[in-house]
Amino acid sequence: MPNWGGGAKCAACEKTVYHAEEIQCNSRSFHKTCFICMSCRKGLDSTTVAAHESEIYCKSCYGKKYGPKGYGYGQGAGALSSDPGQDADLQPQDSKPRPASSNPTTNKFSQKFGGSDRCPRCSKAVYAAEKVMGAGKPWHKTCFRCALCGKSLESTTVTDKDGELYCKVCYAKNFGPKGFGLGNAAMLEEQQ
């Protein structure tokens, strides 16, 4: 029977992959959401994928499983070896992708499009295209600002305290050391 309007079968979930959502690796097709490491389940792209026969891994897991082993390679003392997977605890999991979140209240739409993360500042969904990480949490680019002065922050200018973001100036003024010679104007006025 002909495959009318369909595409290739996904190597991970075995469902039809349409052209707009197709990623190819080693002459096999994958959905974008199924193109994940078989060990750690991280999403992959053309720069982070490492294929071994019919399995795909991120470069880190691939190195742990198939890379050299021995002294200096994170496996302890012993002779250098490249035997695949003998000492590594990495076992490929089933090829069916897991849901993006373990939260039972997230719906399929948010799992598929990454809306399960919430911004701590505005409590709205944070999607991958607008996500900035700070204080271990996802933020919108527009919400990634100092809590006191509102200045826009970058990874080099952000400091955090109790899960809130501050610029370095506001953090130093409010949480830094106090006393003579440390920029505290009140101490200077008392001495005169």
Coordinates of N, CA and C in Angstrom, one line a residue:
M1 N 0.9 -1.2 0.0 CA 0.0 0.0 0.0 C 0.9 1.2 0.0
P2 N 0.6 2.2 -0.9 CA 1.5 3.4 -0.9 C 1.4 4.3 0.3
N3 N 2.4 5.0 0.6 CA 2.5 5.9 1.8 C 2.1 7.3 1.3
W4 N 0.8 7.6 1.2 CA 0.3 8.9 0.7 C 0.6 10.0 1.7
G5 N 1.4 11.0 1.2 CA 1.6 12.2 2.0 C 2.4 12.0 3.2
G6 N 2.9 10.8 3.5 CA 3.6 10.6 4.7 C 5.1 10.7 4.5
G7 N 5.9 10.4 5.5 CA 7.3 10.5 5.4 C 8.0 9.2 5.9
A8 N 9.2 9.3 6.2 CA 10.0 8.1 6.7 C 9.5 7.8 8.1
K9 N 9.9 6.7 8.6 CA 9.6 6.3 10.0 C 10.7 6.8 10.9
C10 N 10.4 7.3 12.1 CA 11.3 7.7 13.1 C 12.1 6.5 13.6
A11 N 13.4 6.6 13.7 CA 14.2 5.5 14.2 C 14.0 5.3 15.7
A12 N 13.5 6.3 16.4 CA 13.3 6.1 17.9 C 11.9 5.6 18.2
C13 N 10.9 6.3 17.7 CA 9.5 6.0 18.1 C 8.7 5.2 17.0
E14 N 9.3 5.1 15.8 CA 8.7 4.3 14.7 C 7.4 4.9 14.1
K15 N 7.2 6.2 14.4 CA 6.0 6.8 13.8 C 6.5 7.6 12.6
T16 N 5.5 8.1 11.8 CA 5.9 8.8 10.6 C 6.5 10.2 10.9
V17 N 7.6 10.5 10.2 CA 8.3 11.7 10.4 C 8.0 12.6 9.2
Y18 N 7.3 13.7 9.3 CA 7.1 14.6 8.2 C 8.3 15.5 8.0
H19 N 8.4 16.0 6.8 CA 9.6 16.7 6.4 C 10.0 17.9 7.3
A20 N 9.0 18.6 7.7 CA 9.2 19.8 8.6 C 9.8 19.5 9.9
E21 N 9.6 18.3 10.4 CA 10.1 17.9 11.7 C 11.2 16.9 11.7
E22 N 11.8 16.7 10.5 CA 12.7 15.6 10.3 C 14.2 16.0 10.6
I23 N 14.9 15.2 11.3 CA 16.3 15.3 11.5 C 16.9 14.0 11.0
Q24 N 18.0 14.1 10.2 CA 18.6 12.9 9.7 C 20.0 12.7 10.3
C25 N 20.3 11.4 10.6 CA 21.6 11.0 11.2 C 21.9 9.6 10.7
N26 N 23.0 9.4 10.1 CA 23.4 8.1 9.6 C 22.3 7.5 8.7
S27 N 21.8 8.2 7.8 CA 20.7 7.8 6.9 C 19.5 7.3 7.6
R28 N 19.2 7.8 8.8 CA 18.0 7.4 9.5 C 17.3 8.7 9.9
S29 N 16.0 8.7 9.9 CA 15.2 9.9 10.2 C 14.7 9.9 11.7
F30 N 14.6 11.1 12.3 CA 14.1 11.2 13.6 C 13.2 12.4 13.7
H31 N 12.2 12.4 14.6 CA 11.5 13.6 15.0 C 12.5 14.5 15.8
K32 N 12.3 15.8 15.8 CA 13.2 16.7 16.6 C 13.1 16.3 18.0
T33 N 11.9 15.9 18.5 CA 11.7 15.6 19.9 C 12.3 14.2 20.3
C34 N 12.5 13.4 19.3 CA 13.0 12.0 19.5 C 14.5 12.0 19.3
F35 N 15.1 13.1 18.9 CA 16.6 13.1 18.6 C 17.3 13.4 19.9
I36 N 17.4 12.4 20.8 CA 17.9 12.6 22.2 C 18.9 11.5 22.5
C37 N 19.8 11.8 23.4 CA 20.8 10.8 23.8 C 20.2 9.6 24.4
M38 N 20.7 8.4 24.1 CA 20.1 7.1 24.6 C 20.5 6.9 26.0
S39 N 21.4 7.6 26.6 CA 21.8 7.4 28.0 C 21.2 8.5 28.9
C40 N 21.5 9.8 28.6 CA 21.1 10.8 29.5 C 19.8 11.5 29.1
R41 N 19.3 11.2 27.9 CA 18.1 11.8 27.4 C 18.1 13.3 27.1
K42 N 19.3 13.9 26.9 CA 19.4 15.3 26.6 C 19.1 15.4 25.1
G43 N 18.5 16.5 24.7 CA 18.2 16.8 23.3 C 19.5 17.0 22.5
L44 N 19.6 16.5 21.3 CA 20.8 16.6 20.5 C 20.6 17.5 19.3
D45 N 21.7 17.9 18.7 CA 21.6 18.6 17.4 C 22.9 18.1 16.6
S46 N 23.1 18.7 15.4 CA 24.2 18.2 14.6 C 25.5 18.4 15.2
T47 N 25.7 19.4 16.1 CA 27.0 19.6 16.8 C 27.2 18.8 18.0
T48 N 26.2 18.2 18.6 CA 26.3 17.5 19.9 C 26.1 16.0 19.7
V49 N 25.7 15.5 18.6 CA 25.4 14.1 18.4 C 26.7 13.3 18.1
A50 N 26.7 12.1 18.6 CA 27.8 11.1 18.3 C 27.1 9.8 18.1
A51 N 27.2 9.2 16.9 CA 26.5 8.0 16.6 C 27.4 6.8 16.7
H52 N 26.9 5.7 17.2 CA 27.6 4.4 17.2 C 26.6 3.3 16.7
E53 N 26.9 2.9 15.5 CA 26.0 1.9 14.8 C 24.6 2.5 14.8
S54 N 23.6 1.9 15.4 CA 22.3 2.4 15.3 C 21.9 3.2 16.6
E55 N 22.8 3.5 17.4 CA 22.6 4.3 18.6 C 23.1 5.7 18.5
I56 N 22.4 6.7 19.1 CA 22.9 8.0 19.2 C 23.1 8.5 20.6
Y57 N 24.1 9.3 20.8 CA 24.5 9.7 22.2 C 25.0 11.2 22.1
C58 N 24.9 11.9 23.2 CA 25.6 13.1 23.3 C 27.1 12.8 23.4
K59 N 28.0 13.8 23.1 CA 29.4 13.5 23.0 C 29.9 13.1 24.4
S60 N 29.4 13.6 25.5 CA 29.8 13.2 26.8 C 29.5 11.7 27.1
C61 N 28.3 11.3 26.9 CA 27.9 9.9 27.1 C 28.7 9.0 26.2
Y62 N 28.9 9.4 24.9 CA 29.6 8.6 23.9 C 31.0 8.3 24.4
G63 N 31.6 9.4 24.9 CA 33.0 9.3 25.4 C 33.1 8.4 26.6
K64 N 32.1 8.4 27.5 CA 32.1 7.6 28.7 C 31.9 6.1 28.3
K65 N 31.1 5.9 27.3 CA 30.8 4.5 26.9 C 31.8 3.9 26.0
Y66 N 32.2 4.6 25.0 CA 33.1 4.1 23.9 C 34.5 4.7 23.9
G67 N 34.7 5.7 24.7 CA 36.0 6.4 24.6 C 37.1 5.6 25.4
P68 N 38.3 6.1 25.4 CA 39.4 5.4 26.1 C 39.2 5.3 27.6
K69 N 39.7 4.3 28.2 CA 39.5 4.1 29.6 C 40.9 3.8 30.2
G70 N 41.1 4.1 31.5 CA 42.4 3.9 32.1 C 42.8 5.2 32.9
Y71 N 44.0 5.2 33.4 CA 44.5 6.3 34.2 C 44.5 7.6 33.4
G72 N 43.9 8.6 34.0 CA 43.8 9.9 33.3 C 42.5 10.1 32.5
Y73 N 41.7 9.0 32.5 CA 40.5 9.1 31.7 C 39.2 9.0 32.6
G74 N 39.3 9.2 33.8 CA 38.2 9.2 34.7 C 37.7 7.8 35.1
Q75 N 38.4 6.8 34.8 CA 38.0 5.4 35.1 C 38.8 4.8 36.2
G76 N 39.8 5.5 36.8 CA 40.7 5.0 37.8 C 41.9 4.4 37.2
A77 N 42.7 3.8 38.0 CA 44.0 3.2 37.6 C 43.8 2.0 36.7
G78 N 44.7 1.7 35.9 CA 44.6 0.5 35.1 C 45.2 0.8 33.7
A79 N 45.2 -0.2 32.9 CA 45.7 -0.1 31.5 C 44.7 0.6 30.6
L80 N 45.2 1.3 29.7 CA 44.4 2.1 28.7 C 43.6 1.0 27.9
S81 N 42.3 1.3 27.7 CA 41.5 0.4 27.0 C 40.5 1.1 26.2
S82 N 40.1 0.6 25.1 CA 39.0 1.2 24.3 C 37.9 0.2 24.1
D83 N 37.8 -0.8 24.9 CA 36.7 -1.8 24.8 C 35.4 -1.2 25.1
P84 N 34.4 -1.4 24.1 CA 33.2 -0.6 24.3 C 32.3 -1.1 25.4
G85 N 32.1 -0.2 26.4 CA 31.1 -0.4 27.4 C 31.3 -1.4 28.4
Q86 N 32.5 -2.0 28.6 CA 32.7 -3.0 29.6 C 32.6 -2.5 31.0
D87 N 33.3 -1.3 31.3 CA 33.3 -0.8 32.6 C 32.3 0.3 32.8
A88 N 31.7 0.8 31.7 CA 30.8 1.9 31.8 C 29.4 1.4 32.3
D89 N 28.8 2.2 33.1 CA 27.5 1.8 33.6 C 26.4 2.3 32.7
L90 N 26.7 2.7 31.5 CA 25.7 3.3 30.6 C 25.0 2.2 29.8
Q91 N 23.8 2.0 29.9 CA 23.0 1.1 29.2 C 22.0 1.9 28.4
P92 N 21.8 1.6 27.1 CA 20.8 2.4 26.4 C 19.4 2.0 26.9
Q93 N 18.6 3.1 27.1 CA 17.3 2.9 27.5 C 16.4 2.6 26.4
D94 N 15.1 2.3 26.6 CA 14.2 2.0 25.5 C 14.2 3.3 24.6
S95 N 13.9 3.0 23.3 CA 14.0 4.1 22.4 C 12.8 5.0 22.4
K96 N 11.8 4.8 23.2 CA 10.7 5.7 23.3 C 11.1 6.9 24.2
P97 N 10.8 8.1 23.7 CA 11.2 9.3 24.5 C 10.3 9.5 25.7
R98 N 11.0 10.0 26.8 CA 10.2 10.3 28.0 C 9.5 11.6 27.9
P99 N 8.5 11.9 28.7 CA 7.9 13.2 28.7 C 8.9 14.2 29.2
A100 N 8.8 15.5 28.7 CA 9.8 16.5 29.1 C 9.7 16.8 30.5
S101 N 8.7 16.5 31.3 CA 8.6 16.9 32.7 C 7.9 15.8 33.4
S102 N 8.3 15.7 34.7 CA 7.6 14.7 35.5 C 6.4 15.3 36.2
N103 N 6.1 16.5 36.0 CA 5.0 17.2 36.6 C 3.7 16.7 36.0
P104 N 2.8 16.0 36.7 CA 1.6 15.5 36.1 C 0.6 16.5 35.6
T105 N 0.8 17.8 36.0 CA -0.2 18.8 35.6 C 0.2 19.4 34.2
T106 N 1.4 19.2 33.7 CA 1.7 19.7 32.4 C 1.0 19.0 31.3
N107 N 0.5 19.8 30.3 CA -0.2 19.1 29.2 C 0.8 18.8 28.0
K108 N 0.3 18.0 27.0 CA 1.1 17.6 26.0 C 1.7 18.8 25.2
F109 N 0.9 19.8 25.0 CA 1.4 21.0 24.3 C 2.6 21.6 25.0
S110 N 2.6 21.7 26.3 CA 3.7 22.3 27.0 C 4.9 21.4 27.0
Q111 N 4.7 20.1 27.0 CA 5.8 19.1 27.0 C 6.5 19.2 25.6
K112 N 5.7 19.3 24.5 CA 6.2 19.3 23.2 C 7.0 20.6 22.9
F113 N 6.5 21.7 23.3 CA 7.0 23.0 23.0 C 7.8 23.6 24.1
G114 N 8.1 22.9 25.2 CA 9.0 23.4 26.2 C 8.4 24.4 27.2
G115 N 7.1 24.5 27.3 CA 6.5 25.5 28.2 C 6.3 25.0 29.6
S116 N 7.0 24.0 30.1 CA 6.8 23.5 31.4 C 7.6 24.3 32.4
D117 N 8.6 25.1 32.0 CA 9.4 25.9 32.9 C 8.6 27.2 33.1
R118 N 8.7 27.7 34.4 CA 8.0 29.0 34.7 C 9.0 30.0 35.2
C119 N 8.9 31.2 34.7 CA 9.7 32.3 35.1 C 9.4 32.7 36.6
P120 N 10.4 32.8 37.4 CA 10.2 33.2 38.8 C 9.7 34.6 39.0
R121 N 10.0 35.5 38.0 CA 9.6 36.9 38.1 C 8.1 37.1 37.7
C122 N 7.7 36.5 36.6 CA 6.3 36.8 36.1 C 5.4 35.6 36.2
S123 N 6.0 34.4 36.5 CA 5.2 33.1 36.6 C 4.6 32.6 35.3
K124 N 5.1 33.2 34.2 CA 4.6 32.7 32.9 C 5.5 31.6 32.4
A125 N 5.1 30.9 31.4 CA 5.9 29.8 30.8 C 7.1 30.4 30.1
V126 N 8.2 29.7 30.2 CA 9.5 30.1 29.5 C 9.8 29.1 28.4
Y127 N 9.8 29.6 27.2 CA 10.1 28.8 26.1 C 11.6 28.9 25.7
A128 N 12.1 27.9 25.0 CA 13.5 27.8 24.8 C 14.1 29.0 24.1
A129 N 13.4 29.6 23.2 CA 13.9 30.8 22.4 C 14.1 32.0 23.3
E130 N 13.4 32.1 24.4 CA 13.5 33.2 25.3 C 14.1 32.9 26.7
K131 N 14.7 31.7 26.8 CA 15.1 31.2 28.1 C 16.6 31.7 28.4
V132 N 16.7 32.3 29.6 CA 18.0 32.6 30.2 C 18.1 32.0 31.6
M133 N 19.2 31.3 31.9 CA 19.3 30.6 33.2 C 20.1 31.5 34.1
G134 N 19.6 31.6 35.3 CA 20.2 32.4 36.4 C 19.7 31.9 37.7
A135 N 20.6 31.8 38.7 CA 20.2 31.3 40.0 C 19.6 29.9 40.0
G136 N 20.0 29.2 38.9 CA 19.5 27.8 38.8 C 18.1 27.7 38.3
K137 N 17.6 28.8 37.8 CA 16.2 28.9 37.3 C 16.1 29.5 35.9
P138 N 15.0 29.1 35.2 CA 14.8 29.7 33.9 C 14.1 31.0 34.0
W139 N 14.6 32.0 33.2 CA 14.0 33.4 33.2 C 13.7 33.8 31.8
H140 N 12.7 34.7 31.6 CA 12.6 35.3 30.3 C 13.7 36.3 30.1
K141 N 14.2 36.6 28.9 CA 15.2 37.6 28.7 C 14.8 38.9 29.2
T142 N 13.5 39.3 29.1 CA 13.0 40.6 29.5 C 12.8 40.6 31.1
C143 N 12.7 39.5 31.7 CA 12.6 39.4 33.2 C 14.0 39.3 33.9
F144 N 15.0 39.1 33.1 CA 16.4 38.8 33.6 C 17.0 40.2 33.9
R145 N 16.5 40.8 35.0 CA 16.8 42.2 35.4 C 17.1 42.2 36.9
C146 N 17.8 43.2 37.4 CA 18.1 43.4 38.8 C 16.8 43.7 39.5
A147 N 16.6 43.0 40.7 CA 15.4 43.2 41.4 C 15.2 44.5 42.0
L148 N 16.4 45.3 42.2 CA 16.3 46.6 42.9 C 16.3 47.7 41.9
C149 N 17.2 47.8 40.9 CA 17.3 48.9 40.0 C 16.7 48.6 38.7
G150 N 16.4 47.4 38.3 CA 15.8 47.1 37.1 C 16.7 47.0 35.9
K151 N 18.0 47.1 36.2 CA 19.0 47.0 35.1 C 19.0 45.7 34.4
S152 N 19.1 45.6 33.1 CA 19.2 44.3 32.4 C 20.5 43.7 32.7
L153 N 20.4 42.3 32.9 CA 21.6 41.6 33.3 C 22.1 40.7 32.3
E154 N 23.4 40.3 32.4 CA 24.0 39.2 31.6 C 24.7 38.3 32.5
S155 N 25.2 37.2 31.9 CA 25.8 36.1 32.8 C 27.0 36.7 33.5
T156 N 27.7 37.7 33.0 CA 28.9 38.2 33.6 C 28.5 39.3 34.7
T157 N 27.3 39.8 34.7 CA 27.0 40.9 35.6 C 25.9 40.5 36.6
V158 N 25.5 39.2 36.6 CA 24.4 38.8 37.5 C 25.0 38.2 38.8
T159 N 24.4 38.5 39.9 CA 24.6 37.9 41.2 C 23.3 37.5 41.8
D160 N 23.2 36.5 42.6 CA 21.9 36.0 43.1 C 22.0 35.8 44.6
K161 N 20.9 36.1 45.3 CA 20.8 35.8 46.7 C 19.3 35.4 47.0
D162 N 19.2 34.3 47.6 CA 17.9 33.7 47.9 C 17.0 33.6 46.7
G163 N 17.5 33.2 45.6 CA 16.8 33.0 44.4 C 16.4 34.2 43.6
E164 N 16.8 35.4 44.0 CA 16.5 36.7 43.4 C 17.8 37.2 42.7
L165 N 17.6 37.9 41.6 CA 18.8 38.4 40.8 C 19.1 39.8 41.1
Y166 N 20.4 40.2 41.2 CA 20.8 41.5 41.4 C 22.0 41.9 40.5
C167 N 22.2 43.1 40.2 CA 23.4 43.6 39.5 C 24.5 43.6 40.5
K168 N 25.7 43.7 40.1 CA 26.8 43.6 41.1 C 26.8 44.9 42.0
V169 N 26.4 46.0 41.5 CA 26.4 47.3 42.3 C 25.4 47.2 43.4
C170 N 24.1 46.8 43.0 CA 23.1 46.6 44.1 C 23.4 45.5 45.1
Y171 N 24.0 44.5 44.6 CA 24.3 43.4 45.5 C 25.3 43.9 46.5
A172 N 26.4 44.6 46.1 CA 27.4 45.1 46.9 C 26.9 46.1 47.9
K173 N 26.0 47.0 47.5 CA 25.4 48.0 48.4 C 24.5 47.3 49.5
N174 N 23.8 46.3 49.1 CA 22.8 45.8 50.1 C 23.3 44.5 50.9
F175 N 24.2 43.8 50.3 CA 24.6 42.5 50.9 C 26.1 42.4 51.1
G176 N 26.9 43.4 50.6 CA 28.3 43.3 50.7 C 28.8 43.8 52.1
P177 N 30.1 43.8 52.3 CA 30.7 44.2 53.6 C 30.5 45.7 53.8
K178 N 30.3 46.1 55.1 CA 30.1 47.5 55.5 C 31.2 47.9 56.4
G179 N 31.5 49.2 56.3 CA 32.5 49.8 57.2 C 33.4 50.8 56.5
F180 N 34.3 51.4 57.2 CA 35.2 52.4 56.7 C 36.0 51.9 55.6
G181 N 36.1 52.6 54.5 CA 36.9 52.2 53.4 C 36.2 51.2 52.4
L182 N 35.0 50.9 52.7 CA 34.2 50.0 51.8 C 33.1 50.7 51.1
G183 N 33.2 52.0 51.0 CA 32.2 52.7 50.2 C 30.9 53.1 50.9
N184 N 30.9 52.9 52.2 CA 29.7 53.2 53.0 C 29.7 54.7 53.4
A185 N 28.9 55.5 52.8 CA 28.9 57.0 53.0 C 28.5 57.3 54.4
A186 N 27.7 56.5 55.1 CA 27.3 56.8 56.5 C 28.4 56.8 57.4
M187 N 29.3 55.9 57.3 CA 30.5 55.8 58.1 C 31.4 57.0 57.9
L188 N 31.5 57.5 56.7 CA 32.4 58.6 56.4 C 31.8 59.9 57.1
E189 N 30.5 60.1 57.1 CA 29.9 61.3 57.8 C 30.1 61.3 59.3
E190 N 30.0 60.1 59.9 CA 30.2 60.0 61.4 C 31.6 60.4 61.8
Q191 N 32.6 60.2 61.0 CA 34.0 60.4 61.4 C 34.3 61.9 61.3
Q192 N 33.6 62.7 60.6 CA 33.9 64.1 60.4 C 33.3 65.0 61.4

